[in-house]
CSV table of C-alpha atoms in Angstrom, one decimal:
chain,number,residue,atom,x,y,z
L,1,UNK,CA,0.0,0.0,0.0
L,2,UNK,CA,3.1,2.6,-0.9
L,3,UNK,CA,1.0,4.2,-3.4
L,4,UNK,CA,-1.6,4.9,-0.5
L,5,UNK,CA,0.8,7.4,0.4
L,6,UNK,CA,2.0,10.8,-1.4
L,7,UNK,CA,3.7,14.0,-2.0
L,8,UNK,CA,2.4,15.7,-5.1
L,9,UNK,CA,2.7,19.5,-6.5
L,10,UNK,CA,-0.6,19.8,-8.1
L,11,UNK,CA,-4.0,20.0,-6.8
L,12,UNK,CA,-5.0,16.8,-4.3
L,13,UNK,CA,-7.7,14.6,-5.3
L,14,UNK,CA,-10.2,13.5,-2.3
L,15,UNK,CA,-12.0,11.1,-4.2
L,16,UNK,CA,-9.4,9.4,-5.0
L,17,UNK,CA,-7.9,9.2,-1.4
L,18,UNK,CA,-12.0,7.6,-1.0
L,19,UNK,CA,-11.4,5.1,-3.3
L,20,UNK,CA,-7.9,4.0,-1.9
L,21,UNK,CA,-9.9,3.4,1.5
L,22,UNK,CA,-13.2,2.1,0.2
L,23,UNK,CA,-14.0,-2.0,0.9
L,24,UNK,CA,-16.3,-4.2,1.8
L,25,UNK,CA,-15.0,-4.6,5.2
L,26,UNK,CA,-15.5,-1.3,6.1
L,27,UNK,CA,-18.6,0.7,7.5
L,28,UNK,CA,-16.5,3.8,8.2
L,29,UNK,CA,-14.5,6.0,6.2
L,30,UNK,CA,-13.2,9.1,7.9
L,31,UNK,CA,-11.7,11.8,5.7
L,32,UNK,CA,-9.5,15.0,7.1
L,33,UNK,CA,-9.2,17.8,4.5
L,34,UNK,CA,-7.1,20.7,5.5
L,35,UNK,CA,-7.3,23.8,4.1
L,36,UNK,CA,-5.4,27.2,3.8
L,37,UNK,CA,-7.1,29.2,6.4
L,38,UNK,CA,-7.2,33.3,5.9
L,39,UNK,CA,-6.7,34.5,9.1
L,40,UNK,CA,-4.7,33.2,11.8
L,41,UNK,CA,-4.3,35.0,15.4
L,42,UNK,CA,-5.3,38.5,13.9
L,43,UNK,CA,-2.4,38.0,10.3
L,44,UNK,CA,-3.7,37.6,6.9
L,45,UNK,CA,-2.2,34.7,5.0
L,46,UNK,CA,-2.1,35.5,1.2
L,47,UNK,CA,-0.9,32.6,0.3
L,48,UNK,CA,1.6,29.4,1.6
L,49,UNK,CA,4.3,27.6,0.4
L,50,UNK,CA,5.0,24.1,1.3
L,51,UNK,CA,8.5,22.5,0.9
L,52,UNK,CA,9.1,18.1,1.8
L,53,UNK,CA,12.1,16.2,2.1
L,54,UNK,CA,10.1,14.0,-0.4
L,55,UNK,CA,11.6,10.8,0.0
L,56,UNK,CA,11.6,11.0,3.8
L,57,UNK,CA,7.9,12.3,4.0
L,58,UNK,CA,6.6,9.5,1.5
L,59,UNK,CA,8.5,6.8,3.8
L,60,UNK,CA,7.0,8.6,7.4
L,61,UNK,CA,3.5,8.9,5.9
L,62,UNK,CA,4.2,5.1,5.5
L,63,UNK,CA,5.1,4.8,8.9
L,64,UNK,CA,2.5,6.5,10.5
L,65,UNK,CA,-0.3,4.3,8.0
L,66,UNK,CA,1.7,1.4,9.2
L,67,UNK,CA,1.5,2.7,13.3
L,68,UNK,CA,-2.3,3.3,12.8
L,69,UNK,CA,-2.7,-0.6,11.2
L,70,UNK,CA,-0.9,-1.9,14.1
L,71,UNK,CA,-3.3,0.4,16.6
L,72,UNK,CA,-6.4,0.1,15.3
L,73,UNK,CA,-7.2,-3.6,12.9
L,74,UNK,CA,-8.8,-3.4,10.2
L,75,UNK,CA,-8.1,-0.2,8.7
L,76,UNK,CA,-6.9,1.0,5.6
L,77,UNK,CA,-5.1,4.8,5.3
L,78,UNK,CA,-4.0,7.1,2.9
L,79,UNK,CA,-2.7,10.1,2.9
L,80,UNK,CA,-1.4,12.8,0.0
L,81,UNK,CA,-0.1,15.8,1.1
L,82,UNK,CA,0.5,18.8,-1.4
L,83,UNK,CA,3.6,20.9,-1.6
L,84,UNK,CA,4.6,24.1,-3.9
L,85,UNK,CA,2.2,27.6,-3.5
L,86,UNK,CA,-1.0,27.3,-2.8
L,87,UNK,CA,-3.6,29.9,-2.2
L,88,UNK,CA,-6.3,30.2,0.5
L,89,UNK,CA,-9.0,27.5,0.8
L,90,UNK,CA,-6.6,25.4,-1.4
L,91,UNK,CA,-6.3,21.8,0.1
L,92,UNK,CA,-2.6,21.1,1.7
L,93,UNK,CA,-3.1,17.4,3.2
L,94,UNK,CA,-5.8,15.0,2.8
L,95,UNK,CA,-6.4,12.1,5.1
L,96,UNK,CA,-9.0,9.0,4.4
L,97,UNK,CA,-9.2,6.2,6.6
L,98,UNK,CA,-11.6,3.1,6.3
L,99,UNK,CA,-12.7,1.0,9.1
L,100,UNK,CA,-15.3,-1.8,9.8
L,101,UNK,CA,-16.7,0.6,12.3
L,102,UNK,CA,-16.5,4.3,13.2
L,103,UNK,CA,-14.7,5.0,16.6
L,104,UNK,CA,-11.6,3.6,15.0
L,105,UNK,CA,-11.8,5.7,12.0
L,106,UNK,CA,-12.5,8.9,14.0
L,107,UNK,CA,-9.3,8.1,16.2
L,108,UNK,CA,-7.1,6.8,13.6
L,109,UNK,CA,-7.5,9.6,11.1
L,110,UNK,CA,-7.1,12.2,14.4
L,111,UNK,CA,-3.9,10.4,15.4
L,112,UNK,CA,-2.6,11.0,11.4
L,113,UNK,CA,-2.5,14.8,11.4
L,114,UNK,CA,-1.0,14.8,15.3
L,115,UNK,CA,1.8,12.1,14.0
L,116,UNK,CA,2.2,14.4,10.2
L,117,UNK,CA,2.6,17.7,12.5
L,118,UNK,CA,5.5,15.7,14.5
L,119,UNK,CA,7.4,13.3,12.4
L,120,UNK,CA,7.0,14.5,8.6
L,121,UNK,CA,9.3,16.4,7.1
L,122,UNK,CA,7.4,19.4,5.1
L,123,UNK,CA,7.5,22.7,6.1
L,124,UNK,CA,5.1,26.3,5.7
L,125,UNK,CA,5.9,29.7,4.9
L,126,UNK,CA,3.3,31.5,5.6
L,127,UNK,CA,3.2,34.6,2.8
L,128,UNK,CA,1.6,37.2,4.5
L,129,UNK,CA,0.4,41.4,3.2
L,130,UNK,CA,3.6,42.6,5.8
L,131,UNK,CA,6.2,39.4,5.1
L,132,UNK,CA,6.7,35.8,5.2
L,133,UNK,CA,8.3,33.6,7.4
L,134,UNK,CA,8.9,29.8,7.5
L,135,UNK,CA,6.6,28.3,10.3
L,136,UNK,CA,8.6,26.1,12.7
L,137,UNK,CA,11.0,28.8,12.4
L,138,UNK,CA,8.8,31.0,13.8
L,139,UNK,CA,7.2,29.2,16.8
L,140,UNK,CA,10.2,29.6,19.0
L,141,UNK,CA,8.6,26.3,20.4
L,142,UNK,CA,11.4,24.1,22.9
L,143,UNK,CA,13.6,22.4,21.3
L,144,UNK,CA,13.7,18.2,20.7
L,145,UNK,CA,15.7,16.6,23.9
L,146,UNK,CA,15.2,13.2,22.7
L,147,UNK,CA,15.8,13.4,19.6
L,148,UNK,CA,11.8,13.2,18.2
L,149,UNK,CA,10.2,16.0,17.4
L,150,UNK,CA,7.1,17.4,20.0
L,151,UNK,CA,3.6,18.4,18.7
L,152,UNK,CA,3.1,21.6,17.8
L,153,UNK,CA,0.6,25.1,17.5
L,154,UNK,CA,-0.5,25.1,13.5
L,155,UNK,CA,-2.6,25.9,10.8
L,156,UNK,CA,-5.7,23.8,11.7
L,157,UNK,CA,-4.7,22.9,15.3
R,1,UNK,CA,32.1,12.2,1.3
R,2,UNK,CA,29.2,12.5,2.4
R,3,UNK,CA,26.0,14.7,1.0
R,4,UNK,CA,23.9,17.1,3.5
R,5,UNK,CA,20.0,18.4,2.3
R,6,UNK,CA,19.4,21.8,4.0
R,7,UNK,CA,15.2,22.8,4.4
R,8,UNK,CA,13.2,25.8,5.1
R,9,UNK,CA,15.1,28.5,6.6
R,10,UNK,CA,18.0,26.7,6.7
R,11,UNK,CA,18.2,26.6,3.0
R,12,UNK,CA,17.6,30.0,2.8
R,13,UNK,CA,20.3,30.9,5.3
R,14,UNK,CA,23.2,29.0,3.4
R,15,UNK,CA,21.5,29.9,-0.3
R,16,UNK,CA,21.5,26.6,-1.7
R,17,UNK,CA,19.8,23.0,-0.6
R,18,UNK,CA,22.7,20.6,-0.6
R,19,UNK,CA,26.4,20.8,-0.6
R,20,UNK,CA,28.7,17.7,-0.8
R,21,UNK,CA,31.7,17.8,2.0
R,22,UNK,CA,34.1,15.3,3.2
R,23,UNK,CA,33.1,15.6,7.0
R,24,UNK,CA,33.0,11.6,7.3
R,25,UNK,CA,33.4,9.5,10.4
R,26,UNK,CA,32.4,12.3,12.5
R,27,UNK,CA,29.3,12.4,15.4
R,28,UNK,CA,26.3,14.5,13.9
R,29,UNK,CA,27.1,17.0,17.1
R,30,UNK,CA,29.8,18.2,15.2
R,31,UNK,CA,28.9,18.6,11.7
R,32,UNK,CA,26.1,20.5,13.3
R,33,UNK,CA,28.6,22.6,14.9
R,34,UNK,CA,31.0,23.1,12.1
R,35,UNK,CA,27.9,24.3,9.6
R,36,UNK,CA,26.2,26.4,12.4
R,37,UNK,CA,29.5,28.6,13.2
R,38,UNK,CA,30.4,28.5,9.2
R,39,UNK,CA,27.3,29.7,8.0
R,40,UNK,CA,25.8,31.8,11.3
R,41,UNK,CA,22.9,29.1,11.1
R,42,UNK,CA,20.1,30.6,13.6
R,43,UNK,CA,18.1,28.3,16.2
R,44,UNK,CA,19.9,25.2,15.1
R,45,UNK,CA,19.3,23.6,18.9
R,46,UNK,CA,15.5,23.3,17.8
R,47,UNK,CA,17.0,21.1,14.4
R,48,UNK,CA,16.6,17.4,13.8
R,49,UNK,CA,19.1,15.6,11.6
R,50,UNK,CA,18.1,12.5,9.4
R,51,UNK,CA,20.8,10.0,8.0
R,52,UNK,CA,19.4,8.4,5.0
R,53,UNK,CA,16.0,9.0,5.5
R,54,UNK,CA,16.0,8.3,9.4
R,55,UNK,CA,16.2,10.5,12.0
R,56,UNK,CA,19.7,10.6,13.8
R,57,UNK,CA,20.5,11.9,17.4
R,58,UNK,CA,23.7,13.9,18.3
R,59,UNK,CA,25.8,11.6,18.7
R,60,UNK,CA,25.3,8.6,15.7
R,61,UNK,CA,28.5,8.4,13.4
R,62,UNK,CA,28.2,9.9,10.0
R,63,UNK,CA,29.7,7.6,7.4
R,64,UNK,CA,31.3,7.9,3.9
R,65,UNK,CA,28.4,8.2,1.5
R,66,UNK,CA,25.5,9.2,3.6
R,67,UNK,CA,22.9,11.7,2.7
R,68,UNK,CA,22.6,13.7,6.0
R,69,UNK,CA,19.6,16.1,6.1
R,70,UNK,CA,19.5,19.3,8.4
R,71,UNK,CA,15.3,19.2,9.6
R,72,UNK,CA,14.0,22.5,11.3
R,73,UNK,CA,10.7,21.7,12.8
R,74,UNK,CA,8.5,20.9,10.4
R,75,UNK,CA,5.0,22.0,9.8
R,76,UNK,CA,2.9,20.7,7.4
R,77,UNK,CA,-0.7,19.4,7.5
A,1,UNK,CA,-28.1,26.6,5.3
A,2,UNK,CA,-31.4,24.5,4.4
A,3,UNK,CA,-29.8,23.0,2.0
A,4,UNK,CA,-27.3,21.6,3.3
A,5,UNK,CA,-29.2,18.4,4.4
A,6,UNK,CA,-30.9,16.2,2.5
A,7,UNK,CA,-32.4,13.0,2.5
A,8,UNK,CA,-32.1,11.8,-1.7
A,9,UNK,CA,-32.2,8.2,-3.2
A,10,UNK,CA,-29.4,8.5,-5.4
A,11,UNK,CA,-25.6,8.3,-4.9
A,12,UNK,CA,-24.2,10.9,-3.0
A,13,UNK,CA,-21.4,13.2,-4.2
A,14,UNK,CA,-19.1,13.4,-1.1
A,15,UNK,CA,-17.3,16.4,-3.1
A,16,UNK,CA,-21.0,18.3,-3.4
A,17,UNK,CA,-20.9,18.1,0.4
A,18,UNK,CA,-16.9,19.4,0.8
A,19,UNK,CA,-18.3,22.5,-1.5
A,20,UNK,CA,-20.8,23.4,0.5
A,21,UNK,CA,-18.8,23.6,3.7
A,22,UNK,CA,-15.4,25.0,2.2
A,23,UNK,CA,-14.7,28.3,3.4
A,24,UNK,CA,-11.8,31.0,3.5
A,25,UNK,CA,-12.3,31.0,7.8
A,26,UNK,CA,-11.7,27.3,7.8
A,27,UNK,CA,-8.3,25.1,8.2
A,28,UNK,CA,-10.1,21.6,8.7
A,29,UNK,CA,-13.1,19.6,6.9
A,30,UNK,CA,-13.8,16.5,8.2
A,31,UNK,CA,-16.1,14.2,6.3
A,32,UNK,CA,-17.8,10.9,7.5
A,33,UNK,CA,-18.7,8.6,5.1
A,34,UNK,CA,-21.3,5.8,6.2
A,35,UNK,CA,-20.9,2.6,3.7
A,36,UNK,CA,-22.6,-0.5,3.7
A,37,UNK,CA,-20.2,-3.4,4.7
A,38,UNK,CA,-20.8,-7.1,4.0
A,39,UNK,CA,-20.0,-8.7,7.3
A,40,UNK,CA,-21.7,-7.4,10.8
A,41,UNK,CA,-21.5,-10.2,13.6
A,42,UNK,CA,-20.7,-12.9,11.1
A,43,UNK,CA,-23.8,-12.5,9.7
A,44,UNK,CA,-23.8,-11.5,5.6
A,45,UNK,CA,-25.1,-8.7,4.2
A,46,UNK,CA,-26.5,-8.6,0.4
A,47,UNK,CA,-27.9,-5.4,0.4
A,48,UNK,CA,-29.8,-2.6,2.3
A,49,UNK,CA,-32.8,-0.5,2.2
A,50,UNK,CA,-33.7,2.8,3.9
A,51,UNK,CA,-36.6,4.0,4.6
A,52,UNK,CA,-36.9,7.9,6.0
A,53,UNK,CA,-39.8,9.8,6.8
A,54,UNK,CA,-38.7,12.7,4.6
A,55,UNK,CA,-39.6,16.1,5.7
A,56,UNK,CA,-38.7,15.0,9.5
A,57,UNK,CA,-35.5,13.9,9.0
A,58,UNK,CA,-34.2,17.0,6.9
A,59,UNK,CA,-35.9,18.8,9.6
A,60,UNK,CA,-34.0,16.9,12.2
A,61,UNK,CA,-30.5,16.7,10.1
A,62,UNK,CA,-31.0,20.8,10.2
A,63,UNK,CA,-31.8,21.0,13.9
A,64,UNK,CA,-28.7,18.7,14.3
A,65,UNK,CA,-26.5,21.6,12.6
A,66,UNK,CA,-27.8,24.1,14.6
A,67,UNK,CA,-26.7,22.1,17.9
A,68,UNK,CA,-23.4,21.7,16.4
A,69,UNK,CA,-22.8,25.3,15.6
A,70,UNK,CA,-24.1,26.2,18.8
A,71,UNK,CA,-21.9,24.0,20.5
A,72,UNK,CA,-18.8,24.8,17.8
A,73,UNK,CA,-19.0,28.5,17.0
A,74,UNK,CA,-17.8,28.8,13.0
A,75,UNK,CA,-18.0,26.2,12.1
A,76,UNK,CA,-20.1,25.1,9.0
A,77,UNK,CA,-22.3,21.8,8.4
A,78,UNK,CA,-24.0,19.8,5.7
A,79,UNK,CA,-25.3,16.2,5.8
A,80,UNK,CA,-27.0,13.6,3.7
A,81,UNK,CA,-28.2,10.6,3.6
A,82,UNK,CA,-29.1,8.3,1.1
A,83,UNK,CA,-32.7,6.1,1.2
A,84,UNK,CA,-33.7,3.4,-1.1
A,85,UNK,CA,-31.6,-0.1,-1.9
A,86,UNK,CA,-28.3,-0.1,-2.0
A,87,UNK,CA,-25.4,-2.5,-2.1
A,88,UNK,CA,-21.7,-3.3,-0.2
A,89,UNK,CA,-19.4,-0.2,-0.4
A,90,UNK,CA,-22.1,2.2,-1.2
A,91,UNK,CA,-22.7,5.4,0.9
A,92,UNK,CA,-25.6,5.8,3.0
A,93,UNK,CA,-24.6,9.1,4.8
A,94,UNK,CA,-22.0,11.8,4.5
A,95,UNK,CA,-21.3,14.2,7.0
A,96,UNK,CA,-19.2,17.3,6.5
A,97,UNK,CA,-17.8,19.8,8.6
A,98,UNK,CA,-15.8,22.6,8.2
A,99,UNK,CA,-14.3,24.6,11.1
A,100,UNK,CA,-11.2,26.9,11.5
A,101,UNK,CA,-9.3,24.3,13.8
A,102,UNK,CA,-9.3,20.7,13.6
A,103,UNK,CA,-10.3,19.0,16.8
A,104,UNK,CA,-13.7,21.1,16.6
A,105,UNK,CA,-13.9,19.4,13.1
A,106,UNK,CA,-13.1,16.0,14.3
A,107,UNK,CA,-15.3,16.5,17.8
A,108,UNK,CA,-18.6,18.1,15.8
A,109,UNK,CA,-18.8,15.6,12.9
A,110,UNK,CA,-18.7,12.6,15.5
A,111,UNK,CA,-21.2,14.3,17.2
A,112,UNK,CA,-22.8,14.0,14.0
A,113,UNK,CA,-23.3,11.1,13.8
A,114,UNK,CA,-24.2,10.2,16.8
A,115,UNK,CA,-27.2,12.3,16.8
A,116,UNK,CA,-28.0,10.7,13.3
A,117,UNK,CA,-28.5,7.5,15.1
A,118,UNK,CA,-30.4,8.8,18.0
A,119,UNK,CA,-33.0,11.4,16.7
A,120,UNK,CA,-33.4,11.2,12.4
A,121,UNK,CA,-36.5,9.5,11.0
A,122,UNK,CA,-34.8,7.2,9.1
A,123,UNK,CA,-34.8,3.3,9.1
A,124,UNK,CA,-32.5,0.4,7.6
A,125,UNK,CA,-33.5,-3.5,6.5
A,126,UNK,CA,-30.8,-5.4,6.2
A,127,UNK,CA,-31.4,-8.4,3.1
A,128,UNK,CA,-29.1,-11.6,4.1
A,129,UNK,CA,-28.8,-14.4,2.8
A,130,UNK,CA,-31.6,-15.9,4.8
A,131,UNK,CA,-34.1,-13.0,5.5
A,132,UNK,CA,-34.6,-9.4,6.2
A,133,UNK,CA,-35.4,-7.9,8.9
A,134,UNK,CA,-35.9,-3.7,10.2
A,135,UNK,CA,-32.8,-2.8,12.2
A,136,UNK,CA,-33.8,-1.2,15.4
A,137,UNK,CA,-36.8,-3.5,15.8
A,138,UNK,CA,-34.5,-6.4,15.8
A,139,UNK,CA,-32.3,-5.1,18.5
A,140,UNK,CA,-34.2,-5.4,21.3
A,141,UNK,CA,-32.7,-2.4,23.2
A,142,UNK,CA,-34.6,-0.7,26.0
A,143,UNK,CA,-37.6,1.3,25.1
A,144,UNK,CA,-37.6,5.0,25.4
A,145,UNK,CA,-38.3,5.9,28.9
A,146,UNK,CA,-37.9,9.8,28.4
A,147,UNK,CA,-39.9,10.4,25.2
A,148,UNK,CA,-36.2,10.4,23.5
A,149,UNK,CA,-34.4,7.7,21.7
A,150,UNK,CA,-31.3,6.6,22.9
A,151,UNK,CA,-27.7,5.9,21.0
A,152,UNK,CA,-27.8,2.5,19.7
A,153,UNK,CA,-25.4,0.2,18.0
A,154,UNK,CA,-25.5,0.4,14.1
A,155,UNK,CA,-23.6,-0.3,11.5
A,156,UNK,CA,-20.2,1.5,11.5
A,157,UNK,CA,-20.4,1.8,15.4
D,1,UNK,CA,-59.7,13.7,10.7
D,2,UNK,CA,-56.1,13.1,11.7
D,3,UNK,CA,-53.7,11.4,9.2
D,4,UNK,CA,-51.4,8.6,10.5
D,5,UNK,CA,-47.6,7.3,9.0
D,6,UNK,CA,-46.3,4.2,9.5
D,7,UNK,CA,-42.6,3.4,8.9
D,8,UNK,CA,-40.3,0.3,8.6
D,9,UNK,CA,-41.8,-2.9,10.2
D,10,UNK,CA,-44.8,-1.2,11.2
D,11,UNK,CA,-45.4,-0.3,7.7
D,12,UNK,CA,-45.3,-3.8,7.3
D,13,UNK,CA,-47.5,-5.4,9.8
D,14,UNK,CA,-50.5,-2.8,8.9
D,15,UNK,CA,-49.6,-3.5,5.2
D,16,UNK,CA,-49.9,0.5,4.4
D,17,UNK,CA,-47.7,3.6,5.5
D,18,UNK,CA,-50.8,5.9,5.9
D,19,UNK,CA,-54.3,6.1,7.0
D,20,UNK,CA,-57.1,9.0,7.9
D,21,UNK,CA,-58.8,8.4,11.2
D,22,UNK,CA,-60.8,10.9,13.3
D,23,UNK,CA,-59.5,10.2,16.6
D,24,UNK,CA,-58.8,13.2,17.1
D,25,UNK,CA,-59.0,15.1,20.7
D,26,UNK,CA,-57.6,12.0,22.5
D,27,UNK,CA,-53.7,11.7,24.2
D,28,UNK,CA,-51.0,10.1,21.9
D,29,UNK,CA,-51.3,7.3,24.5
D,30,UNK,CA,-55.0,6.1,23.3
D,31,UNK,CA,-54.7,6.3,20.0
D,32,UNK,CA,-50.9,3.8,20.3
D,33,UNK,CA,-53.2,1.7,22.6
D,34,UNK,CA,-55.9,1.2,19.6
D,35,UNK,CA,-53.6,1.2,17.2
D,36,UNK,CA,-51.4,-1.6,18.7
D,37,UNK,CA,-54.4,-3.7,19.7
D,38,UNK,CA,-56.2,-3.3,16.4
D,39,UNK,CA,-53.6,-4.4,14.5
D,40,UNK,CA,-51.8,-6.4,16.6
D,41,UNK,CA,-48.7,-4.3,16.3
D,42,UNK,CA,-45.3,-5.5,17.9
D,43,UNK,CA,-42.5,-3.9,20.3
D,44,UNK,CA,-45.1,-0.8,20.4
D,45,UNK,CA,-42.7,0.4,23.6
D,46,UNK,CA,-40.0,0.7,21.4
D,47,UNK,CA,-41.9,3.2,19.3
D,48,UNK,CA,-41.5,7.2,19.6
D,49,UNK,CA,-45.1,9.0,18.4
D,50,UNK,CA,-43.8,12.2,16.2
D,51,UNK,CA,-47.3,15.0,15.7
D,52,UNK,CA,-46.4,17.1,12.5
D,53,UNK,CA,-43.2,15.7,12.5
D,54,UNK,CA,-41.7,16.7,16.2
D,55,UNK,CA,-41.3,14.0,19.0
D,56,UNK,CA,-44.3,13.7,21.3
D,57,UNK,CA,-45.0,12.3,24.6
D,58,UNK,CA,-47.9,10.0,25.7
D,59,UNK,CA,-49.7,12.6,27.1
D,60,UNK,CA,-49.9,15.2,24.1
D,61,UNK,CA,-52.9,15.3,22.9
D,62,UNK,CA,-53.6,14.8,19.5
D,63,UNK,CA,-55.5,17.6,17.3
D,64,UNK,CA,-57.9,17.7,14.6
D,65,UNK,CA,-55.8,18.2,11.2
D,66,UNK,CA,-52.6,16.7,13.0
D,67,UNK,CA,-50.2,14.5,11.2
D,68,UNK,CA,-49.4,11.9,13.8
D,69,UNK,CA,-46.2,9.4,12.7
D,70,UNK,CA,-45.3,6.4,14.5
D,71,UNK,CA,-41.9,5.8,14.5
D,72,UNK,CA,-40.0,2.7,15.1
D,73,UNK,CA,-36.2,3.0,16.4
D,74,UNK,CA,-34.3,4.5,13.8
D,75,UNK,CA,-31.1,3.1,12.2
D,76,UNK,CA,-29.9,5.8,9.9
D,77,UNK,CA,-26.4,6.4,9.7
């Protein structure tokens, strides 16, 4: 299931993240879209710019579809993410997960966009009317003791 | 030699997104070191480094032919 | 927002439903998509039907938004579900909701759901291989008590 | 005259999903009570009484003109 999981620079497809998921084992199919939001904390975003370590992201998107199998049975994941410029409302990251039932596919979907925010290496500049700065760069968050990055404040926290 | 991926502001900082230098056989701590004081890197204590894909800690050997990639924090979804 | 929920039998377009709740204010969409699996308690299914009592459950699917963007300021809804036959893997509800963060997006569209299954109008037969029968009458749950149906277990719980 | 919906296995056992009756003036409770005894209707504790299409109690009272659906646990979802 590699090609459940994706970097791409051109607009993301969510019914075809569906159809990845979609079988007849499953009752539940849980999707997270996340968008390019206008305003955050008072600052106009005009538009963003996402940058991967493509080879690296591809194989931790893998890893977390792999952690969520090994947590929850029976589900099936995929996840594309979208780098390059995109503009507000545009979709950034699309998550689908199936399950025979729904709690799991609630959780399991939740528990990809807390593991992408932590382990995945693509990054944000927000573009903004007065500037633009790389996110991460910007949150002046603490820095990784053991070595794994922690979870942190972003665009659809 | 060994090849090094810089991201994000890092890449901005040092103008370009990979360099190839012969720093083998040393600890991650100090190839950090040596780029942060040659190229005034800012907040590198809050950057990850991945050998081949995987992330490293500070003191993991670097080794002739890796592909060693500097990783601010990231933040995508 | 009327027209955000609806009760049709035809296949629902998932996308329709992202339209309607995309939004420059929002970072997150969830969507929950309900599909009809072949295996519940080792017991086959072949197909479905739903039945709804139509202008109370779009009623009901509206007064279910309401709640949610009472209880979720900003964010947006739309829901519908599908009546009529339909076979394994096909949709029977979609649930969308857009919000500026995520965990309100994750937390309203369970929420959803859930009130789907307590308070909408509408009914499913399951076909097996050896006979149909009206879920919700075959459950045997407790009767209402409180002039208010309770949450009961269905087929993506 | 009062019109009455049936839905999924009630629809069934009374073989139609609507009828015209005028009971009205009496409390949801009687006209369940007749309903269920006339027709020999099942689980009839399991089933929520909506008039024009908002949950009632037993004790609402049931108008002339009202539309008054019996509804069977749902399943939706």
């Amino acid at each position: 299931m590699t090609d459940n999981f994706d970097i791409i620079d051109t607009p993301i497809d969510t019914q075809s993240l569906i159809d990845k998921v979609t079988k007849r084992e499953a009752g539940a199919i849980t999707i997270f879209i996340g968008t390019v939001r206008e305003w955050t904390e008072g600052k106009k975003t005009l538009t963003l710019e996402y940058q991967a370590y493509k080879p690296m992201a591809i194989q931790k998107l893998k890893e977390i579809g792999e952690e969520i199998q090994s947590k929850w049975p029976k589900t099936e994941v995929a996840i594309t993410h979208r780098i390059g410029h995109l503009g507000i409302t545009d979709i950034a990251v699309v998550i689908a997960v199936s399950s025979p039932h729904r709690k799991a596919a609630y959780e399991a979907n939740e528990y990809a966009i807390k593991r992408i925010k932590q382990i995945v290496p693509i990054w944000k500049k927000e573009h903004w009317e007065d500037g633009e700065t790389w996110i991460g760069d910007q949150l002046e968050t603490t820095p990784y003791p053991s070595g794994k990055p922690n979870v942190k404040d972003e665009s659809n926290d | 030699m060994i090849k090094v991926l810089f991201f994000a502001h890092l890449q901005e900082e040092i103008g370009r997104g990979e360099m190839e230098l012969d720093n083998a056989d040393i600890p991650v701590r100090n190839l950090k070191s040596y780029l942060q004081e040659k190229y005034n890197l800012s907040r590198m204590d809050q950057v990850m480094v991945a050998i081949n894909e995987e992330y490293a800690v500070d003191d993991d050997e670097i080794k002739d032919g890796d592909v060693v990639a500097f990783i601010p924090p990231v933040s995508g979804g």
